[in-house]
Amino acid sequence: MTDTVSGYVDHIIFRNEENGYTVFVLNEEGTEITCVGAFQYIGQGETIEAQGHYTEHAVYGQQFHIESFQTKIPEDTAAMERYLGSGAIKGVGAALAARIVKHFGEDTIRVVEEEPERLAEVKGISERKAQEIAVQMEEKADMRKAMIFLQKYGISLNLGAKIYQQYGQKLYQTLRENPYQMAEDIPGVGFKAADEIAEKIGIRKDSAYRIKSGLLYTLLLATGQGHVYLPRQELYRQTAALLQVDEEALEKHLMDLAIERKAVLKEMAAGTAVYGSQLYYLELNAARMLTELNVQISQDRKRICRRIQAMEKETGIRLDERQREAVRQAALHGLFVLTGGPGTGKTTTINAMIRYFESEDLCIQLAAPTGRAANRMTEATGWEAQTIHRLLELSGDLEESSAGVRFERNEQNPLEADVVIIDEMSMVDIYLVHALLSALRVGARLILVGDVDQLPSVGPGNVLRDIIASGAFPVVELTHIFRQAGASDIVVNAHKINRGEQVELGNKSRDFFFLERQEAILVLRVVIALIQEKLPKYIQADPMEIQVLTPMRKGALGVEQLNPFLQKYLNPADPSKKEKEYGNTLFRQGDKVMQVKNNYQLEWEIRGKYGIAAEKGAGVYNGDIGRVREINEFAGFMTVEFDQGKFVDYTFKQLDELELAYAVTIHKSQGSEYPAVVIPLLTGPQMLMNRNLLYTAVTRARKCVTLVGSAQTVRQMIENKREAGRYSALDIRIQELGESFS
């Protein structure tokens, strides 16, 4: 049921200037009503009639949520005086408002709107001030008219405010001619929202604007699946299905997009590739910068070998011949790639490189794509490592996509390092590698380290694989499993899985186990028993340190089902534990949670004695896992403790940056390492349930891996080397620019 309230805005309690979210008190014939909603243009003293519904807030009591409203002209002189004196008109206070109303009486509003020059009749108002008041009144009237116009098409107040801010009086022409322009101009307005508005306005389904916007939207969706481009016929197929038009109708409009430089068509051996223009130039420029880095350093090879031998003797680091070759190649080239699976000595090799370059008095900087990966790199090398975003000095908030992020380190302000070493390179997408390459100064060396068989980046591109596949750069692959690592069945089985060999599921291992269960409920019971009882004793770890990794978000064994189930058993409800419901998630004191996007402005502190901050900083990263320590309903925040004792206070509005983390997807676990992992496996899409995914999951564990579910599914995943292919051509762009490395 929709309710209606009417009255005047007594006072505004809170307003978010960015999205228009406002809390204010409405006076309805002497009764005060707390109202909430999104509106940029409502002001204190205005008379309104609003439609919405009442809700009960746990802290603030009854509130009226406004869904739509209309501003009403003040009906008497008291209302007019209240409106003009409310501060709604800049430069008009209560005393001046009283004089205006006294002078013009009930004709006040008409005079202000139609004959503003007459305001100069009032003592204290000059002709110039009268015009300024008139302009303000006109702007407010324009905004009201615009909002009424937009509401006719079902456009929310929040979105309406964004549209008005973007276009002003041009919004009428924009919406009637090309509402799809909003998808390009206004953050948060996608193709589907624009398409719904266009349908209500009456835009034809075969409109040129609609088809061109649909083509660009299909390319945008493709980036979310990891593609940098789409083959022309694949683009046509997907766009035709989206728009419900014939594929033949798309050719002309794609050519128009190419002429407008919004799309790039590139002829390749397999046919025509269609890029969004930004991604094409990112890929092309990344290839150019990589090629420019690929210089041979003029040094005596014998001298390098002697320095490596001396470094080994001084530090006690012992290298095999492949590792020595890696250090030599890193010393001799501007760009070098080191790859290899678990237990093959990548960390030892990185340490040797650091010591070598240190002996050459070169400035070295280390980085990785995620906070957890950077922390691991720091622990393994003893050198401070940062996220790549932090290294490049991110400016402003990081959006969901890496596109559009601004970095302080760039071509004009390059990094001061002589050598930059990047770990977990398989996680780096085309946006981030372009930003990194742009920030390297002339003469700097870049060393890329990663496991090419891990899952690819979440963002578009297949950067590490393409760099290696280009054949243009020196690459050393470490394959020898060292004796200590070879004693671990985790390492041995990870390599078997990667080679497509079946692993022993007989439970004779000390660190790799399989428990057969064929029903989801039985799998869940085993997972709980393992985490609560078996594994903590076996590996000497807290249950919260044991991580459940699952292939997918949805389904009986997906993240969305697993987390509430695991929360119920691992952190059950208790009167002593405070709770906060946010969206579909119930957070409880003691919960294990994960930060789900990079937030470089979020402040943290390490607390010393009596809870006093001993150290402060900023930055919480996508994939960081912590524990909920406090929920404060009165103050409206939740405190989470992350690794290294970093405490972060989240306002309740920031809780969309967190989710329960008893279970996380295997993709989300990239760059992380846990004492033990439990992997439930029953069924799933064939394209997802593959060798690559299982290999990544197994390599996340330090001490123990336990697979629970179907042995047949495990065997099928090992046999299934099909991956969701990615359309990327960084390797081809590199080959076009230079000769292969030999």
XYZ file of C-alpha atoms in Angstrom:
742
model
C 0.000 0.000 0.000
C 1.243 3.502 -0.893
C 0.672 6.267 1.643
C 0.578 10.020 1.011
C 1.852 12.761 3.305
C 1.865 16.519 2.764
C 3.315 19.493 4.610
C 6.400 21.655 4.641
C 10.072 20.693 5.076
C 10.814 21.792 8.628
C 14.533 21.006 8.567
C 17.045 18.750 6.810
C 18.904 16.287 9.040
C 21.302 14.820 6.466
C 22.054 15.173 2.774
C 24.534 13.266 0.589
C 25.454 15.754 -2.124
C 26.721 13.004 -4.454
C 23.581 10.886 -4.728
C 20.927 13.167 -3.222
C 20.050 10.815 -0.358
C 18.347 13.055 2.205
C 16.808 12.698 5.651
C 14.473 15.521 6.664
C 11.576 16.317 8.988
C 8.218 17.072 7.352
C 5.699 19.116 9.334
C 2.202 17.878 8.523
C -0.259 20.122 10.386
C 1.960 20.145 13.475
C 2.971 16.450 13.300
C 6.641 15.804 12.576
C 7.410 12.938 10.166
C 10.980 11.735 9.482
C 11.279 11.262 5.717
C 14.056 9.632 3.678
C 14.670 9.488 -0.050
C 16.879 10.642 -2.911
C 16.296 14.176 -4.176
C 18.821 16.838 -5.021
C 16.510 19.807 -5.196
C 14.285 19.717 -2.129
C 14.888 22.581 0.298
C 13.980 23.610 3.802
C 10.641 25.459 3.917
C 9.269 23.909 0.712
C 5.718 22.592 0.710
C 5.412 19.091 -0.769
C 3.035 16.187 -1.246
C 4.840 12.824 -1.188
C 3.952 9.205 -1.910
C 5.738 6.276 -0.277
C 5.549 3.860 2.631
C 6.378 3.739 6.323
C 9.204 1.554 7.647
C 10.556 0.878 11.128
C 14.284 1.555 11.592
C 15.986 -0.393 14.397
C 17.665 2.758 15.754
C 15.786 5.764 14.395
C 12.242 4.444 14.663
C 9.472 5.087 12.154
C 10.492 6.669 8.837
C 8.587 7.524 5.678
C 10.385 6.327 2.526
C 9.482 8.701 -0.315
C 9.091 7.117 -3.748
C 7.726 10.206 -5.567
C 6.690 13.706 -4.649
C 5.460 17.028 -6.005
C 6.406 20.500 -4.833
C 3.340 22.648 -4.099
C 3.114 26.411 -4.340
C 2.794 27.918 -0.837
C -0.894 28.527 -0.248
C -0.739 31.387 2.269
C 1.566 34.209 3.276
C 2.905 32.255 6.285
C 3.995 29.400 3.980
C 5.536 31.870 1.536
C 7.508 33.583 4.286
C 8.643 30.217 5.691
C 9.831 29.078 2.259
C 11.693 32.271 1.339
C 13.293 32.552 4.801
C 14.378 28.909 4.989
C 17.661 29.440 3.192
C 16.279 27.908 -0.024
C 17.123 31.189 -1.789
C 20.728 32.238 -1.237
C 20.960 35.724 0.288
C 17.407 35.756 1.635
C 17.118 35.218 5.379
C 14.130 35.230 7.714
C 14.077 39.012 8.220
C 14.297 39.828 4.509
C 11.675 37.176 3.695
C 9.305 38.815 6.178
C 9.774 42.205 4.487
C 9.196 40.706 1.005
C 5.968 38.992 2.073
C 4.775 42.058 3.971
C 5.313 44.171 0.846
C 3.733 41.854 -1.741
C 1.386 39.752 0.373
C -0.258 36.809 -1.382
C 1.193 37.983 -4.691
C 4.746 37.232 -3.464
C 5.490 34.022 -5.400
C 4.055 35.413 -8.649
C 6.193 38.521 -8.319
C 9.334 36.507 -7.565
C 8.778 34.224 -10.572
C 7.296 36.638 -13.125
C 8.402 40.157 -12.134
C 11.624 39.661 -10.128
C 12.777 43.222 -10.869
C 10.016 44.429 -8.511
C 11.851 42.864 -5.559
C 14.025 45.984 -5.651
C 10.969 47.784 -4.200
C 11.778 46.103 -0.881
C 14.242 47.870 1.371
C 17.601 46.039 1.386
C 17.258 44.516 -2.118
C 19.187 46.079 -4.992
C 18.323 45.479 -8.648
C 21.328 43.154 -8.930
C 20.224 41.136 -5.912
C 16.706 40.982 -7.294
C 18.068 39.409 -10.499
C 20.164 36.904 -8.532
C 17.054 35.806 -6.604
C 15.154 35.477 -9.891
C 17.880 33.267 -11.417
C 17.810 30.952 -8.380
C 14.042 30.685 -8.525
C 14.210 29.895 -12.234
C 16.828 27.173 -11.697
C 14.719 25.570 -8.997
C 11.641 25.741 -11.194
C 13.604 24.169 -14.083
C 14.765 21.313 -11.873
C 11.239 20.674 -10.576
C 9.876 20.547 -14.123
C 12.680 18.193 -15.157
C 11.991 15.836 -12.263
C 8.277 15.752 -13.035
C 9.118 15.008 -16.691
C 11.524 12.199 -15.737
C 9.140 10.640 -13.219
C 6.599 10.179 -16.049
C 8.979 7.582 -17.485
C 9.502 5.781 -14.200
C 12.927 7.335 -13.606
C 13.797 7.330 -9.911
C 14.553 10.535 -8.037
C 18.183 9.480 -7.578
C 18.718 8.727 -11.265
C 16.723 11.806 -12.233
C 19.069 14.005 -10.226
C 22.088 12.480 -12.020
C 20.463 13.059 -15.413
C 19.661 16.674 -14.598
C 23.194 17.308 -13.303
C 24.639 15.874 -16.543
C 22.389 17.540 -19.130
C 20.481 20.406 -17.494
C 17.869 21.762 -19.918
C 19.276 19.538 -22.708
C 17.858 16.447 -20.990
C 14.538 16.729 -22.889
C 16.259 16.615 -26.271
C 18.677 13.883 -25.137
C 15.954 11.570 -23.844
C 13.612 12.074 -26.788
C 16.331 11.596 -29.412
C 18.941 9.291 -27.881
C 18.401 8.063 -24.303
C 21.224 5.572 -24.917
C 23.661 8.483 -24.602
C 23.120 8.177 -20.841
C 24.861 4.798 -20.829
C 28.037 6.546 -22.048
C 27.760 9.748 -20.029
C 26.390 8.843 -16.603
C 28.115 6.424 -14.197
C 25.708 3.756 -12.974
C 23.426 3.976 -16.033
C 23.948 0.898 -18.156
C 22.465 -0.137 -21.475
C 19.564 -2.001 -19.891
C 18.446 0.985 -17.812
C 18.683 3.237 -20.880
C 16.806 0.660 -22.956
C 13.938 0.530 -20.460
C 13.652 4.326 -20.531
C 13.828 4.318 -24.344
C 10.977 1.814 -24.542
C 8.780 3.984 -22.294
C 9.613 7.051 -24.384
C 8.708 5.137 -27.553
C 12.109 4.743 -29.252
C 11.899 2.147 -32.054
C 13.641 -1.206 -31.521
C 15.553 -0.759 -34.791
C 16.679 2.763 -33.903
C 20.259 3.471 -34.960
C 20.978 4.810 -31.473
C 19.682 1.586 -29.901
C 21.655 -0.716 -32.188
C 24.928 1.185 -31.791
C 24.494 1.311 -28.029
C 23.699 -2.429 -28.021
C 26.890 -3.225 -29.944
C 28.996 -1.218 -27.480
C 27.183 -2.829 -24.540
C 27.935 -6.319 -25.903
C 31.620 -5.400 -26.149
C 31.473 -4.111 -22.569
C 29.890 -7.364 -21.361
C 32.680 -9.257 -23.109
C 35.318 -7.462 -21.005
C 33.530 -8.796 -17.920
C 34.184 -12.297 -19.274
C 37.879 -11.541 -19.768
C 37.805 -10.708 -23.492
C 39.680 -7.783 -24.992
C 37.792 -8.046 -28.311
C 35.099 -10.178 -29.979
C 35.180 -11.755 -33.437
C 32.771 -9.860 -35.680
C 30.328 -12.764 -36.103
C 30.317 -13.478 -32.361
C 29.584 -9.803 -31.701
C 26.709 -9.921 -34.197
C 25.297 -13.117 -32.701
C 25.309 -11.805 -29.126
C 24.022 -8.330 -30.022
C 21.200 -9.685 -32.192
C 20.088 -11.929 -29.329
C 20.241 -9.005 -26.893
C 18.310 -6.551 -29.078
C 16.009 -9.069 -30.760
C 16.945 -7.808 -34.224
C 18.361 -9.517 -37.319
C 22.147 -9.817 -37.572
C 22.009 -8.243 -41.058
C 20.824 -4.988 -39.462
C 24.062 -4.624 -37.491
C 26.689 -4.233 -40.232
C 25.959 -0.602 -41.130
C 25.858 0.485 -37.480
C 29.166 -1.218 -36.679
C 30.747 0.700 -39.561
C 29.291 3.912 -38.102
C 30.882 3.129 -34.723
C 34.225 2.600 -36.455
C 33.877 5.962 -38.261
C 32.994 7.598 -34.918
C 36.133 5.941 -33.440
C 34.115 4.195 -30.752
C 35.079 0.773 -32.141
C 38.134 -0.561 -33.992
C 38.001 -3.330 -36.593
C 41.251 -5.261 -36.923
C 41.824 -7.908 -39.584
C 43.448 -11.040 -38.152
C 44.186 -14.519 -39.461
C 40.956 -15.914 -37.970
C 38.797 -13.046 -39.266
C 37.806 -9.558 -38.170
C 38.275 -8.679 -34.516
C 36.094 -5.898 -33.085
C 37.470 -3.870 -30.162
C 36.060 -1.095 -28.066
C 38.454 1.702 -29.028
C 39.902 2.124 -25.507
C 40.870 -1.543 -25.211
C 42.397 -1.630 -28.680
C 44.768 1.217 -27.896
C 45.528 -0.162 -24.430
C 46.574 -3.476 -25.991
C 48.514 -1.798 -28.803
C 50.343 0.593 -26.479
C 51.080 -2.166 -23.961
C 52.678 -4.177 -26.790
C 54.724 -1.129 -27.838
C 55.975 -0.450 -24.290
C 56.837 -4.105 -23.719
C 58.800 -4.150 -26.969
C 60.647 -0.955 -26.029
C 61.641 -2.526 -22.696
C 63.090 -5.523 -24.497
C 66.673 -4.300 -24.697
C 69.844 -6.253 -24.028
C 71.971 -4.772 -21.255
C 75.593 -4.313 -22.232
C 77.379 -6.401 -19.592
C 80.131 -9.012 -19.478
C 78.483 -12.427 -19.096
C 81.497 -13.860 -17.258
C 81.361 -10.999 -14.782
C 77.653 -11.665 -14.184
C 78.389 -15.355 -13.516
C 81.132 -14.427 -11.043
C 78.793 -12.019 -9.247
C 76.123 -14.730 -8.993
C 78.638 -17.206 -7.551
C 79.823 -14.604 -5.031
C 76.230 -13.793 -4.074
C 75.456 -17.495 -3.485
C 78.515 -17.837 -1.288
C 77.775 -14.675 0.727
C 74.057 -15.332 1.290
C 73.930 -19.115 1.464
C 71.358 -19.197 -1.343
C 71.861 -22.348 -3.431
C 70.623 -22.266 -7.002
C 70.294 -24.983 -9.616
C 71.333 -24.269 -13.190
C 67.868 -23.103 -14.340
C 67.671 -20.671 -11.449
C 71.145 -19.309 -12.228
C 70.090 -18.904 -15.848
C 67.061 -16.923 -14.660
C 69.266 -14.536 -12.670
C 71.626 -14.168 -15.661
C 68.776 -13.374 -18.052
C 67.286 -10.871 -15.585
C 70.676 -9.153 -15.372
C 71.088 -9.041 -19.156
C 67.633 -7.883 -20.298
C 65.248 -5.001 -19.767
C 62.312 -7.409 -19.616
C 62.421 -10.951 -18.240
C 59.759 -13.550 -17.412
C 60.144 -16.238 -14.733
C 57.471 -18.924 -14.563
C 56.988 -22.275 -12.847
C 54.656 -24.289 -10.646
C 54.674 -24.797 -6.863
C 57.854 -26.084 -5.251
C 60.064 -25.195 -8.223
C 61.990 -22.442 -6.446
C 60.498 -19.202 -7.810
C 60.790 -17.497 -4.403
C 64.435 -18.569 -4.019
C 65.137 -17.219 -7.502
C 63.457 -13.888 -6.712
C 65.598 -13.637 -3.567
C 68.731 -14.323 -5.605
C 67.754 -11.621 -8.115
C 67.167 -9.119 -5.308
C 70.573 -9.857 -3.775
C 72.260 -9.609 -7.187
C 70.692 -6.241 -8.054
C 71.350 -5.008 -4.525
C 75.033 -5.776 -5.020
C 74.881 -3.644 -8.186
C 73.518 -0.701 -6.122
C 70.257 -0.667 -8.060
C 66.976 0.578 -6.590
C 64.528 -2.359 -6.386
C 60.753 -2.312 -5.893
C 58.489 -5.346 -5.425
C 54.774 -5.561 -6.074
C 51.880 -7.987 -6.600
C 48.271 -7.577 -7.763
C 46.597 -8.110 -4.355
C 47.308 -7.193 -0.755
C 47.581 -10.817 0.346
C 49.980 -11.646 -2.482
C 52.074 -8.581 -1.594
C 52.163 -9.655 2.067
C 53.324 -13.143 1.057
C 56.037 -11.620 -1.124
C 57.225 -9.477 1.799
C 57.350 -12.505 4.134
C 59.225 -14.614 1.563
C 61.834 -12.020 0.586
C 62.227 -9.781 3.616
C 61.755 -6.791 1.291
C 58.675 -4.591 1.431
C 56.242 -5.430 -1.354
C 53.156 -3.388 -2.253
C 50.085 -3.866 -4.370
C 50.624 -2.616 -7.913
C 47.938 0.012 -7.313
C 49.793 1.276 -4.258
C 53.118 1.212 -6.128
C 51.577 3.376 -8.854
C 49.982 5.679 -6.235
C 46.305 5.335 -6.996
C 44.480 8.656 -7.013
C 40.813 8.611 -5.961
C 38.518 5.633 -5.466
C 38.992 2.428 -7.388
C 35.862 1.624 -9.370
C 34.638 -1.959 -9.987
C 36.573 -1.912 -13.213
C 40.242 -1.015 -13.410
C 39.419 1.152 -16.437
C 39.447 4.852 -15.707
C 41.581 4.584 -12.559
C 44.028 7.475 -12.181
C 47.584 6.889 -11.003
C 50.033 9.522 -9.826
C 52.888 7.449 -11.258
C 52.762 7.632 -15.062
C 54.725 8.832 -18.102
C 55.096 12.313 -16.605
C 55.945 11.060 -13.106
C 57.634 7.648 -13.483
C 58.732 5.286 -10.744
C 62.242 5.906 -9.462
C 63.106 2.198 -9.382
C 65.871 0.666 -11.482
C 64.333 -2.812 -11.137
C 60.635 -3.658 -10.668
C 59.694 -7.260 -9.801
C 56.016 -8.263 -10.103
C 54.792 -11.539 -8.579
C 51.523 -13.411 -9.312
C 51.569 -11.933 -12.804
C 48.820 -14.284 -14.024
C 46.346 -12.096 -12.086
C 47.272 -8.878 -13.928
C 44.816 -7.648 -16.596
C 45.386 -5.406 -19.611
C 44.364 -2.227 -17.747
C 46.860 -2.764 -14.942
C 49.797 -3.859 -17.091
C 49.313 -0.780 -19.266
C 49.381 1.476 -16.200
C 52.479 -0.309 -14.873
C 54.368 -0.052 -18.146
C 53.445 3.639 -18.453
C 55.079 4.324 -15.079
C 58.478 2.734 -15.825
C 61.273 5.182 -16.482
C 63.641 4.826 -19.402
C 66.291 2.215 -18.631
C 64.324 0.434 -15.895
C 64.195 -3.360 -15.799
C 60.908 -5.251 -15.429
C 60.816 -8.825 -14.098
C 57.500 -10.665 -14.337
C 57.012 -13.743 -12.153
C 54.026 -16.066 -12.174
C 52.519 -19.465 -12.747
C 51.101 -19.410 -16.249
C 48.868 -22.400 -15.419
C 46.961 -20.530 -12.702
C 43.555 -19.040 -13.428
C 43.777 -15.882 -15.553
C 42.975 -12.372 -14.331
C 39.436 -11.386 -13.407
C 39.730 -8.363 -15.714
C 40.165 -8.537 -19.504
C 43.237 -9.992 -21.123
C 45.563 -12.962 -20.826
C 48.645 -10.890 -20.201
C 51.222 -13.355 -18.846
C 50.310 -16.089 -21.312
C 50.317 -13.671 -24.242
C 53.714 -12.219 -23.295
C 55.182 -15.728 -23.178
C 53.318 -16.855 -26.323
C 54.689 -13.920 -28.317
C 58.148 -15.532 -28.247
C 59.611 -12.026 -28.131
C 61.102 -12.019 -24.637
C 63.505 -14.122 -22.566
C 61.566 -16.639 -20.458
C 62.864 -19.187 -17.975
C 60.462 -21.889 -16.794
C 61.406 -23.685 -13.572
C 60.340 -27.333 -13.645
C 62.473 -29.102 -11.059
C 60.603 -29.871 -7.824
C 63.041 -29.472 -4.939
C 63.438 -32.272 -2.426
C 61.700 -30.519 0.451
C 58.736 -29.578 -1.732
C 58.768 -33.050 -3.301
C 57.986 -34.581 0.100
C 54.605 -32.847 -0.051
C 51.802 -34.578 -1.927
C 50.186 -31.153 -2.331
C 53.064 -30.116 -4.600
C 53.424 -33.506 -6.311
C 49.692 -33.809 -6.983
C 49.427 -30.193 -8.155
C 52.011 -30.966 -10.847
C 50.231 -34.203 -11.750
C 46.934 -32.349 -12.112
C 48.633 -29.734 -14.271
C 50.030 -32.456 -16.545
C 46.622 -34.152 -16.762
C 47.684 -37.186 -14.688
C 45.236 -38.728 -12.230
C 46.113 -38.467 -8.530
C 45.903 -41.095 -5.820
C 42.618 -40.730 -3.892
C 43.301 -43.542 -1.424
C 44.101 -41.355 1.619
C 47.599 -42.749 2.149
C 49.016 -39.234 2.054
C 49.892 -37.043 5.031
C 48.725 -33.791 3.449
C 46.375 -34.627 0.540
C 43.042 -36.284 1.337
C 39.844 -37.241 -0.448
C 36.506 -38.105 1.196
C 33.853 -39.580 -1.078
C 30.299 -38.232 -0.629
C 27.611 -38.116 -3.294
C 24.982 -35.783 -1.796
C 25.331 -32.095 -1.026
C 24.004 -32.412 2.535
C 26.539 -35.155 3.293
C 29.342 -33.054 1.822
C 28.299 -30.168 4.075
C 28.322 -32.355 7.183
C 31.830 -33.588 6.376
C 33.065 -30.043 5.747
C 31.765 -28.943 9.164
C 33.320 -31.948 10.918
C 36.672 -31.301 9.238
C 36.786 -27.622 10.182
C 35.385 -27.981 13.698
C 37.097 -31.176 14.848
C 39.581 -32.955 12.582
C 41.837 -30.430 10.866
C 42.528 -27.923 13.696
C 44.180 -30.660 15.751
C 45.913 -32.217 12.765
C 47.596 -29.054 11.455
C 47.642 -27.097 14.744
C 45.533 -24.239 13.402
C 42.444 -22.291 14.405
C 39.237 -23.372 12.581
C 38.951 -19.858 11.158
C 42.332 -20.299 9.416
C 40.989 -23.237 7.418
C 39.547 -22.051 4.124
C 36.711 -23.608 2.138
C 37.242 -23.083 -1.613
C 34.424 -23.723 -4.051
C 34.220 -23.432 -7.848
C 31.095 -21.240 -7.978
C 28.942 -18.664 -6.214
C 25.560 -20.306 -6.760
C 24.276 -23.847 -6.245
C 24.059 -26.147 -3.215
C 27.846 -25.985 -2.727
C 28.319 -22.403 -3.902
C 29.523 -19.482 -1.806
C 26.029 -18.046 -1.334
C 24.726 -21.275 0.259
C 27.910 -22.345 2.037
C 28.559 -19.148 3.976
C 25.299 -18.947 5.986
C 25.547 -22.707 6.643
C 29.144 -22.496 7.876
C 28.363 -19.359 9.900
C 25.597 -21.246 11.716
C 28.035 -23.902 12.949
C 31.351 -22.051 13.205
C 29.957 -18.839 14.730
C 26.467 -19.643 16.055
C 24.042 -16.990 17.280
C 24.448 -16.018 20.913
C 22.886 -13.245 23.032
C 26.392 -11.941 23.742
C 27.146 -11.492 20.005
C 25.742 -8.435 18.295
C 24.434 -8.737 14.740
C 23.843 -6.442 11.764
C 21.751 -7.336 8.729
C 22.849 -5.696 5.494
C 21.133 -6.635 2.239
C 20.992 -10.435 2.148
C 23.884 -10.877 4.602
C 23.716 -11.228 8.371
C 26.976 -10.117 9.976
C 27.704 -11.380 13.491
C 30.459 -10.594 15.958
C 33.244 -13.128 15.398
C 32.400 -13.689 11.718
C 35.090 -14.319 9.139
C 34.722 -11.693 6.394
C 36.451 -10.673 3.178
C 36.987 -7.245 1.623
C 35.625 -7.556 -1.915
C 37.107 -4.471 -3.578
C 40.226 -2.359 -3.232
C 39.672 0.687 -1.035
C 42.845 2.730 -0.714
C 41.174 5.448 1.369
C 39.844 3.137 4.104
C 41.779 3.890 7.287
C 43.197 1.225 9.622
C 45.071 1.278 12.897
C 47.161 -1.187 14.859
C 46.054 -0.903 18.462
C 48.445 -1.038 21.371
C 47.808 -1.148 25.096
C 44.307 -0.079 26.203
C 43.192 0.013 22.556
C 45.216 3.135 21.775
C 46.383 3.381 18.147
C 50.086 2.542 17.937
C 50.232 2.839 14.136
C 47.869 4.178 11.498
C 47.557 3.826 7.746
C 45.114 3.544 4.859
C 44.222 0.848 2.349
C 42.268 -2.410 2.538
C 42.500 -4.713 -0.452
C 40.259 -7.010 -2.453
C 40.706 -10.500 -0.935
C 41.831 -9.386 2.541
C 40.250 -11.618 5.201
C 39.495 -10.546 8.756
C 37.223 -11.058 11.769
C 34.309 -8.934 12.951
C 35.303 -7.661 16.406
C 32.559 -5.140 17.186
C 29.137 -4.048 15.921
C 28.044 -0.667 17.253
C 24.415 0.032 16.327
C 24.335 3.329 18.189
C 27.339 4.805 16.352
C 26.519 2.957 13.116
C 29.794 1.118 12.457
C 31.314 -2.372 12.419
C 34.962 -3.047 13.357
C 36.951 -5.719 11.515
C 40.429 -6.938 12.480
C 42.574 -7.946 9.503
C 45.999 -9.588 9.281
C 48.828 -8.000 11.272
C 46.328 -6.654 13.813
C 44.924 -3.922 11.567
C 41.555 -2.670 12.844
C 39.144 -1.021 10.393
C 35.873 0.725 11.237
C 33.223 0.349 8.522
C 30.154 2.571 8.572
C 27.007 0.569 7.913
C 26.835 2.161 4.448
C 30.248 0.629 3.657
C 29.192 -2.937 4.432
C 28.708 -3.607 0.713
C 32.516 -3.867 0.630
C 32.406 -6.974 2.842
C 30.997 -10.465 2.563
C 31.188 -13.602 4.681
C 34.359 -15.557 3.944
C 33.970 -18.998 5.539
C 33.835 -20.091 1.895
C 35.247 -18.162 -1.087
C 35.386 -18.927 -4.783
C 38.607 -20.436 -6.098
C 38.973 -17.389 -8.363
C 38.817 -15.091 -5.309
C 41.544 -17.133 -3.589
C 44.170 -16.282 -6.231
C 47.296 -14.838 -4.702
C 46.385 -16.182 -1.250
C 47.758 -19.066 0.788
C 46.070 -20.852 3.699
C 47.276 -23.454 6.249
C 44.610 -25.857 4.961
C 41.906 -25.819 2.300
C 38.749 -27.891 2.025
C 37.335 -28.184 -1.506
C 33.742 -29.474 -1.932
C 33.241 -30.915 -5.433
C 30.083 -32.539 -6.791
C 28.832 -31.087 -10.059
C 29.110 -27.897 -12.050
C 29.347 -26.449 -15.585
C 31.914 -28.302 -17.689
C 33.563 -25.079 -18.829
C 34.140 -24.157 -15.175
C 34.960 -27.566 -13.686
C 38.339 -27.954 -15.338
C 41.974 -28.834 -14.643
C 43.035 -25.198 -14.363
C 40.512 -24.498 -11.580
C 41.430 -27.610 -9.555
C 45.154 -26.868 -9.931
C 44.657 -23.312 -8.636
C 42.619 -24.533 -5.644
C 45.139 -27.197 -4.610
C 48.080 -24.791 -4.808
C 46.447 -22.430 -2.276
C 47.257 -24.790 0.650
C 50.462 -24.869 2.716
C 49.903 -27.886 4.976
C 46.810 -29.813 3.937
C 44.287 -30.241 1.093
C 41.024 -32.155 1.557
C 38.701 -32.811 -1.374
C 35.138 -33.774 -0.404
C 32.615 -35.097 -2.902
C 32.675 -37.173 -6.067
C 35.820 -38.989 -7.199
C 34.373 -39.030 -10.702
C 34.105 -35.237 -10.666
C 37.756 -34.932 -9.547
C 38.870 -37.277 -12.351
C 36.761 -35.431 -14.928
C 38.214 -32.083 -13.865
C 41.758 -33.416 -14.293
C 40.885 -34.729 -17.766
C 39.050 -31.545 -18.741
C 41.639 -29.101 -20.050
C 39.001 -26.944 -21.708
C 38.983 -23.410 -20.403
C 36.662 -20.568 -21.216
C 38.696 -19.156 -24.112
C 39.658 -15.504 -24.029
C 39.809 -13.246 -27.026
C 43.027 -11.316 -26.558
C 45.811 -10.522 -28.993
C 48.628 -8.942 -27.013
C 50.966 -11.633 -28.376
C 50.006 -10.782 -31.961
C 50.422 -7.044 -31.363
C 53.918 -7.732 -29.919
C 54.872 -9.905 -32.904
C 53.730 -7.178 -35.279
C 56.063 -4.700 -33.578
C 59.333 -6.580 -33.407
C 61.432 -9.624 -34.097
C 61.158 -12.660 -31.811
C 63.678 -13.077 -29.005
C 66.254 -15.685 -29.831
